[in-house]
Amino acid sequence: ICHTLRQTLQVKIDRVTEVVAGVAAAGKKKKRVAVLEWCDPVMGCGYWIPELVAAAGGECVLCPPPGGKTPYLTFNELLAAKPDVVVFALCGFGVARAVQEIEASWGAAQVAQLQSALAENSGLPGPAVFVTDGNFLVNRSGPRVAESAEVLAEAIHFRELGGHFGHHGTDFLATWDDALAMARAPRGEDREASGGANVAPLPSAAAQAWEEEAADSSEAEAAVGVQLALLAKGDFAGAFAMNSTANQARWCEPIRFVEILQGHAVFRRLLPSGEGAPQQPAAEVVPGAAAAAPGMRQVHVRLPPLPDTDEGAVLEWTMVLDQAGGGAGHWRTEKVGLAR
């Protein structure tokens, strides 16, 4: 399993390397890239991140050799390194929260000073300061390193590759100005990215059209209930088919989907109990938080405490209206995580 997963991720990273090689002009120097893991104090990047920058076709600055610890910096040291691109990947924060933290710590004047310096360094028009979801992507040394390389490639080569891998304009990657707009948008206002959902929302116009034909959120809750029932009786192919088209593409096949569930102590409780094992208490499906975007619902699944324990759990299903095959669409599972 581990070997297969590694091969799958390596293929994705190799694809990033091939794509960025295709946009780099012969003899053109690589862009100098500063990935910042914190803003006050300023911190560069370390560990696996310099290798991700290299895979994405950039030259990482303000970092130790791969595997080294993240260094502390001053703002003047950041400017002195003369980066062409700066990517904020604040540890523990999504895009909207990160840009709020940076703005509060640095102020608009310091951000403007950085943007001016980057424009002078690169000599190129267009955005050079980006904010990514460090909590979900770059700061995690797990399977998401592949998506992290894609996000970095889009930022580093924004004029050529912005949106190429499907990340720019979602909760994963935004220019500085777009991140500010995302953070300042009123809650509940329709927008392409919420800064907190950690998924790429459906296109707004299409989602609104589907919502006009869809029933209320109880249909999303019902779909979660169906998926839970399929998992509980061991119909993994049927449960896998309840995932969104994008989610199925990520997992490729039902067996990989089930292996992930089996590998997590809480998610494992959704699967059939082994022979002789005590029956798992029934889960309760309830509405979750307000929709992060049109065509999206949050549904919570409460797992009661196991016998002889006090440990319950709440899982959060992110449901989307999936229009695969045309029509109004059906509620399908985009992702599942522990509710915050």
Tab-separated table of C-alpha atoms in Angstrom, residues 19-326:
chain	number	residue	atom	x	y	z
A	19	VAL	CA	5.098	21.186	-16.743
A	20	VAL	CA	7.327	23.845	-15.195
A	21	ALA	CA	10.229	22.727	-17.377
A	22	GLY	CA	8.031	23.431	-20.363
A	23	VAL	CA	7.382	27.046	-19.358
A	24	ALA	CA	10.981	27.901	-18.467
A	25	ALA	CA	12.704	29.619	-21.373
A	26	ALA	CA	16.130	28.310	-22.308
A	27	GLY	CA	18.851	30.110	-20.393
A	28	LYS	CA	16.389	31.970	-18.187
A	29	LYS	CA	17.328	32.011	-14.526
A	30	LYS	CA	14.989	30.432	-12.024
A	31	LYS	CA	12.805	32.726	-9.989
A	32	ARG	CA	13.922	33.312	-6.421
A	33	VAL	CA	11.121	32.206	-4.117
A	34	ALA	CA	10.605	32.967	-0.426
A	35	VAL	CA	8.057	30.747	1.292
A	36	LEU	CA	7.178	32.252	4.678
A	37	GLU	CA	5.762	30.021	7.390
A	38	TRP	CA	5.043	32.887	9.778
A	39	CYS	CA	4.794	36.661	9.700
A	40	ASP	CA	5.556	37.996	13.218
A	41	PRO	CA	8.327	37.166	13.699
A	42	VAL	CA	9.053	36.498	10.049
A	43	MET	CA	10.024	32.879	9.420
A	44	GLY	CA	11.367	31.422	6.188
A	45	CYS	CA	10.858	27.755	5.411
A	46	GLY	CA	12.644	24.511	6.113
A	47	TYR	CA	12.416	20.731	6.204
A	48	TRP	CA	10.694	19.472	2.988
A	49	ILE	CA	9.539	22.837	1.630
A	50	PRO	CA	12.794	23.773	-0.230
A	51	GLU	CA	12.468	20.517	-2.170
A	52	LEU	CA	8.871	21.388	-3.091
A	53	VAL	CA	10.012	24.772	-4.374
A	54	ALA	CA	12.690	23.062	-6.471
A	55	ALA	CA	10.138	20.617	-7.886
A	56	ALA	CA	7.944	23.604	-8.765
A	57	GLY	CA	10.778	25.198	-10.748
A	58	GLY	CA	11.913	27.847	-8.283
A	59	GLU	CA	15.065	28.666	-6.341
A	60	CYS	CA	14.214	28.672	-2.647
A	61	VAL	CA	15.760	31.500	-0.616
A	62	LEU	CA	15.884	32.180	3.122
A	63	CYS	CA	15.929	28.508	3.908
A	64	PRO	CA	18.434	25.904	5.137
A	65	PRO	CA	19.444	22.877	3.057
A	66	PRO	CA	16.566	20.392	2.702
A	67	GLY	CA	15.730	18.876	6.071
A	68	GLY	CA	16.981	21.862	8.076
A	69	LYS	CA	14.949	23.885	10.568
A	70	THR	CA	12.921	26.928	9.573
A	71	PRO	CA	14.930	30.135	10.186
A	72	TYR	CA	13.768	33.358	11.839
A	73	LEU	CA	14.207	36.524	9.751
A	74	THR	CA	13.789	40.257	9.864
A	75	PHE	CA	11.773	42.104	7.233
A	76	ASN	CA	14.974	43.740	6.013
A	77	GLU	CA	16.593	40.323	5.543
A	78	LEU	CA	13.594	39.312	3.466
A	79	LEU	CA	14.057	42.330	1.217
A	80	ALA	CA	17.830	41.815	1.052
A	81	ALA	CA	17.351	38.277	-0.296
A	82	LYS	CA	15.763	39.844	-3.404
A	83	PRO	CA	13.036	37.262	-4.004
A	84	ASP	CA	10.957	37.417	-7.171
A	85	VAL	CA	7.971	35.713	-5.554
A	86	VAL	CA	6.782	35.483	-1.936
A	87	VAL	CA	4.340	32.784	-0.854
A	88	PHE	CA	2.792	33.027	2.598
A	89	ALA	CA	2.015	29.578	4.020
A	90	LEU	CA	1.265	30.383	7.639
A	91	CYS	CA	1.317	27.358	9.891
A	92	GLY	CA	-2.173	26.415	11.026
A	93	PHE	CA	-4.054	29.014	8.978
A	94	GLY	CA	-6.157	28.968	5.844
A	95	VAL	CA	-5.998	31.779	3.288
A	96	ALA	CA	-8.500	34.191	4.839
A	97	ARG	CA	-7.173	33.867	8.383
A	98	ALA	CA	-3.558	34.127	7.158
A	99	VAL	CA	-4.070	37.367	5.239
A	100	GLN	CA	-5.813	38.906	8.243
A	101	GLU	CA	-2.876	37.963	10.469
A	102	ILE	CA	-0.311	39.339	8.014
A	103	GLU	CA	-2.182	42.595	7.519
A	104	ALA	CA	-2.540	43.098	11.274
A	105	SER	CA	1.154	42.343	11.909
A	106	TRP	CA	2.741	44.151	8.963
A	107	GLY	CA	0.312	46.876	8.019
A	108	ALA	CA	-0.617	47.925	4.493
A	109	ALA	CA	2.502	50.067	4.048
A	110	GLN	CA	4.914	47.196	4.706
A	111	VAL	CA	3.007	44.886	2.375
A	112	ALA	CA	3.126	47.578	-0.311
A	113	GLN	CA	6.863	47.935	0.258
A	114	LEU	CA	7.296	44.196	-0.290
A	115	GLN	CA	5.195	44.244	-3.460
A	116	SER	CA	7.213	47.154	-4.848
A	117	ALA	CA	10.491	45.371	-4.106
A	118	LEU	CA	9.320	42.179	-5.809
A	119	ALA	CA	8.251	44.064	-8.927
A	120	GLU	CA	11.696	45.667	-9.081
A	121	ASN	CA	13.477	42.346	-8.517
A	122	SER	CA	11.613	40.407	-11.193
A	123	GLY	CA	10.994	43.210	-13.662
A	124	LEU	CA	7.694	41.512	-14.517
A	125	PRO	CA	4.127	42.799	-14.230
A	126	GLY	CA	1.452	40.953	-12.331
A	127	PRO	CA	1.019	39.472	-8.838
A	128	ALA	CA	4.102	38.324	-6.934
A	129	VAL	CA	2.715	37.932	-3.402
A	130	PHE	CA	0.531	34.898	-2.792
A	131	VAL	CA	-1.258	33.338	0.166
A	132	THR	CA	-1.855	29.608	0.382
A	133	ASP	CA	-3.546	27.343	2.898
A	134	GLY	CA	-0.509	26.388	4.942
A	135	ASN	CA	-2.586	24.393	7.401
A	136	PHE	CA	-4.078	22.078	4.804
A	137	LEU	CA	-1.169	21.893	2.396
A	138	VAL	CA	2.403	23.158	2.657
A	139	ASN	CA	2.973	22.668	6.382
A	140	ARG	CA	2.052	18.992	6.317
A	141	SER	CA	4.624	16.365	5.392
A	142	GLY	CA	2.072	13.846	4.152
A	143	PRO	CA	0.362	12.948	0.867
A	144	ARG	CA	-0.638	16.596	0.344
A	145	VAL	CA	2.935	17.450	-0.624
A	146	ALA	CA	1.899	16.662	-4.212
A	147	GLU	CA	-0.847	19.315	-4.174
A	148	SER	CA	1.567	21.651	-2.385
A	149	ALA	CA	4.010	21.356	-5.289
A	150	GLU	CA	1.180	22.164	-7.709
A	151	VAL	CA	0.166	25.229	-5.686
A	152	LEU	CA	3.751	26.484	-5.571
A	153	ALA	CA	4.144	25.946	-9.321
A	154	GLU	CA	1.037	28.053	-10.001
A	155	ALA	CA	2.364	30.849	-7.776
A	156	ILE	CA	5.936	30.822	-9.076
A	157	HIS	CA	4.871	30.736	-12.734
A	158	PHE	CA	1.618	32.618	-12.288
A	159	ARG	CA	1.562	34.256	-15.731
A	160	GLU	CA	1.930	30.895	-17.447
A	161	LEU	CA	0.401	28.429	-14.964
A	162	GLY	CA	-2.031	30.329	-12.725
A	163	GLY	CA	-4.964	27.922	-12.354
A	164	HIS	CA	-3.286	25.197	-14.455
A	165	PHE	CA	-3.641	22.603	-11.681
A	166	GLY	CA	-6.970	23.998	-10.520
A	167	HIS	CA	-5.815	25.702	-7.304
A	168	HIS	CA	-5.676	29.445	-7.976
A	169	GLY	CA	-8.997	31.067	-7.114
A	170	THR	CA	-9.903	28.393	-4.550
A	171	ASP	CA	-9.269	28.128	-0.820
A	172	PHE	CA	-5.827	26.700	-1.625
A	173	LEU	CA	-4.180	29.648	-3.382
A	174	ALA	CA	-4.906	33.348	-3.851
A	175	THR	CA	-3.045	36.466	-4.878
A	176	TRP	CA	-2.629	39.014	-2.086
A	177	ASP	CA	-5.481	41.183	-3.371
A	178	ASP	CA	-7.813	38.222	-3.843
A	179	ALA	CA	-6.977	36.923	-0.364
A	180	LEU	CA	-7.842	40.319	1.114
A	181	ALA	CA	-11.159	40.344	-0.718
A	182	MET	CA	-11.842	36.826	0.506
A	183	ALA	CA	-11.166	37.796	4.124
A	184	ARG	CA	-13.285	40.950	3.943
A	185	ALA	CA	-16.302	39.444	2.202
A	186	PRO	CA	-19.326	39.312	4.538
A	187	ARG	CA	-20.151	35.886	5.898
A	188	GLY	CA	-22.796	34.199	3.810
A	189	GLU	CA	-22.002	36.245	0.701
A	190	ASP	CA	-21.590	34.098	-2.388
A	191	ARG	CA	-17.963	33.951	-3.395
A	192	GLU	CA	-15.646	31.558	-5.162
A	193	ALA	CA	-13.620	30.718	-2.057
A	194	SER	CA	-14.411	31.025	1.606
A	195	GLY	CA	-10.930	30.774	3.077
A	196	GLY	CA	-11.956	28.078	5.484
A	197	ALA	CA	-13.600	25.179	3.701
A	198	ASN	CA	-10.359	23.753	2.315
A	199	VAL	CA	-12.070	22.534	-0.836
A	200	ALA	CA	-12.371	24.042	-4.281
A	201	PRO	CA	-16.030	25.179	-4.449
A	202	LEU	CA	-18.261	24.544	-7.420
A	203	PRO	CA	-18.506	27.325	-10.019
A	204	SER	CA	-20.927	29.845	-8.560
A	205	ALA	CA	-23.301	30.239	-11.533
A	206	ALA	CA	-23.657	26.507	-12.066
A	207	ALA	CA	-24.131	25.861	-8.364
A	208	GLN	CA	-26.878	28.453	-8.120
A	209	ALA	CA	-28.694	26.888	-11.054
A	210	TRP	CA	-28.486	23.450	-9.473
A	211	GLU	CA	-29.715	24.768	-6.133
A	212	GLU	CA	-32.892	26.051	-7.792
A	213	GLU	CA	-33.711	22.489	-8.778
A	214	ALA	CA	-32.474	20.809	-5.608
A	215	ALA	CA	-34.405	20.190	-2.423
A	216	ASP	CA	-33.340	21.593	0.942
A	217	SER	CA	-30.315	20.444	2.936
A	218	SER	CA	-32.213	17.384	4.207
A	219	GLU	CA	-31.322	15.727	0.890
A	220	ALA	CA	-27.633	16.181	1.659
A	221	GLU	CA	-28.164	14.656	5.097
A	222	ALA	CA	-30.058	11.760	3.520
A	223	ALA	CA	-27.165	11.131	1.122
A	224	VAL	CA	-24.751	10.966	4.061
A	225	GLY	CA	-27.059	8.483	5.748
A	226	VAL	CA	-27.035	6.288	2.639
A	227	GLN	CA	-23.240	6.355	2.463
A	228	LEU	CA	-22.975	5.446	6.159
A	229	ALA	CA	-25.363	2.512	5.674
A	230	LEU	CA	-23.362	1.236	2.697
A	231	LEU	CA	-20.117	1.419	4.669
A	232	ALA	CA	-21.646	-0.313	7.672
A	233	LYS	CA	-22.772	-3.320	5.612
A	234	GLY	CA	-19.482	-3.557	3.715
A	235	ASP	CA	-20.731	-2.344	0.324
A	236	PHE	CA	-17.571	-0.339	-0.340
A	237	ALA	CA	-18.157	0.033	-4.079
A	238	GLY	CA	-21.556	1.528	-3.372
A	239	ALA	CA	-20.142	3.838	-0.702
A	240	PHE	CA	-17.360	4.936	-3.045
A	241	ALA	CA	-19.948	5.803	-5.699
A	242	MET	CA	-21.508	8.249	-3.226
A	243	ASN	CA	-18.345	10.400	-3.430
A	244	SER	CA	-18.204	13.385	-5.759
A	245	THR	CA	-16.621	12.979	-9.175
A	246	ALA	CA	-13.562	14.934	-8.009
A	247	ASN	CA	-13.274	12.880	-4.826
A	248	GLN	CA	-13.472	9.600	-6.751
A	249	ALA	CA	-10.714	10.840	-9.041
A	250	ARG	CA	-8.510	11.556	-6.026
A	251	TRP	CA	-8.953	8.068	-4.569
A	252	CYS	CA	-9.004	6.255	-7.954
A	253	GLU	CA	-10.714	3.115	-6.640
A	254	PRO	CA	-12.835	1.882	-3.698
A	255	ILE	CA	-10.033	-0.120	-2.089
A	256	ARG	CA	-7.880	2.972	-1.592
A	257	PHE	CA	-10.864	4.820	-0.129
A	258	VAL	CA	-11.447	2.017	2.378
A	259	GLU	CA	-7.756	1.716	3.258
A	260	ILE	CA	-7.746	5.361	4.343
A	261	LEU	CA	-10.794	4.758	6.551
A	262	GLN	CA	-9.195	1.664	8.060
A	263	GLY	CA	-6.050	3.596	8.917
A	264	HIS	CA	-7.783	6.156	11.165
A	265	ALA	CA	-9.119	5.205	14.606
A	266	VAL	CA	-12.258	7.358	14.287
A	267	PHE	CA	-13.075	6.713	10.622
A	268	ARG	CA	-12.608	2.984	11.236
A	269	ARG	CA	-15.775	3.085	13.326
A	270	LEU	CA	-17.787	3.647	10.132
A	271	LEU	CA	-16.811	0.203	8.808
A	272	PRO	CA	-18.371	-3.184	9.681
A	273	SER	CA	-17.342	-4.610	13.051
A	274	GLY	CA	-15.161	-7.692	12.797
A	275	GLU	CA	-16.455	-11.120	13.740
A	276	GLY	CA	-16.864	-11.306	17.510
A	277	ALA	CA	-16.299	-7.572	17.938
A	278	PRO	CA	-18.887	-5.512	19.854
A	279	GLN	CA	-21.463	-3.760	17.688
A	280	GLN	CA	-20.629	-0.101	17.076
A	281	PRO	CA	-23.195	2.388	18.452
A	282	ALA	CA	-25.307	3.964	15.717
A	283	ALA	CA	-24.168	7.295	14.285
A	284	GLU	CA	-26.471	10.322	14.267
A	285	VAL	CA	-26.667	12.530	11.157
A	286	VAL	CA	-27.399	16.200	11.870
A	287	PRO	CA	-27.095	19.509	9.964
A	288	GLY	CA	-23.660	21.127	10.075
A	289	ALA	CA	-22.487	24.697	9.662
A	290	ALA	CA	-23.910	27.108	7.117
A	291	ALA	CA	-23.023	26.433	3.497
A	292	ALA	CA	-19.587	27.765	2.516
A	293	ALA	CA	-20.736	28.325	-1.085
A	294	PRO	CA	-23.761	27.691	-3.321
A	295	GLY	CA	-24.145	24.020	-4.101
A	296	MET	CA	-22.378	22.991	-0.898
A	297	ARG	CA	-23.615	21.681	2.464
A	298	GLN	CA	-21.932	20.746	5.731
A	299	VAL	CA	-23.371	17.675	7.470
A	300	HIS	CA	-22.245	16.423	10.883
A	301	VAL	CA	-22.157	12.799	11.956
A	302	ARG	CA	-22.065	12.236	15.702
A	303	LEU	CA	-20.413	9.042	16.848
A	304	PRO	CA	-21.471	8.226	20.420
A	305	PRO	CA	-18.937	6.979	22.987
A	306	LEU	CA	-17.890	3.376	22.650
A	307	PRO	CA	-18.795	0.970	25.448
A	308	ASP	CA	-16.569	1.500	28.512
A	309	THR	CA	-15.184	4.780	27.102
A	310	ASP	CA	-16.099	8.443	27.149
A	311	GLU	CA	-14.734	9.068	23.673
A	312	GLY	CA	-17.308	10.206	21.159
A	313	ALA	CA	-16.496	12.117	17.973
A	314	VAL	CA	-18.119	14.426	15.453
A	315	LEU	CA	-17.236	14.055	11.775
A	316	GLU	CA	-17.972	16.734	9.174
A	317	TRP	CA	-19.102	15.760	5.693
A	318	THR	CA	-18.674	18.405	3.001
A	319	MET	CA	-21.373	17.670	0.437
A	320	VAL	CA	-21.561	19.157	-3.055
A	321	LEU	CA	-24.103	19.034	-5.842
A	322	ASP	CA	-22.373	16.864	-8.409
A	323	GLN	CA	-23.660	17.361	-11.960
A	324	ALA	CA	-21.839	14.412	-13.523
A	325	GLY	CA	-24.015	13.118	-16.333
A	326	GLY	CA	-26.049	16.342	-16.558
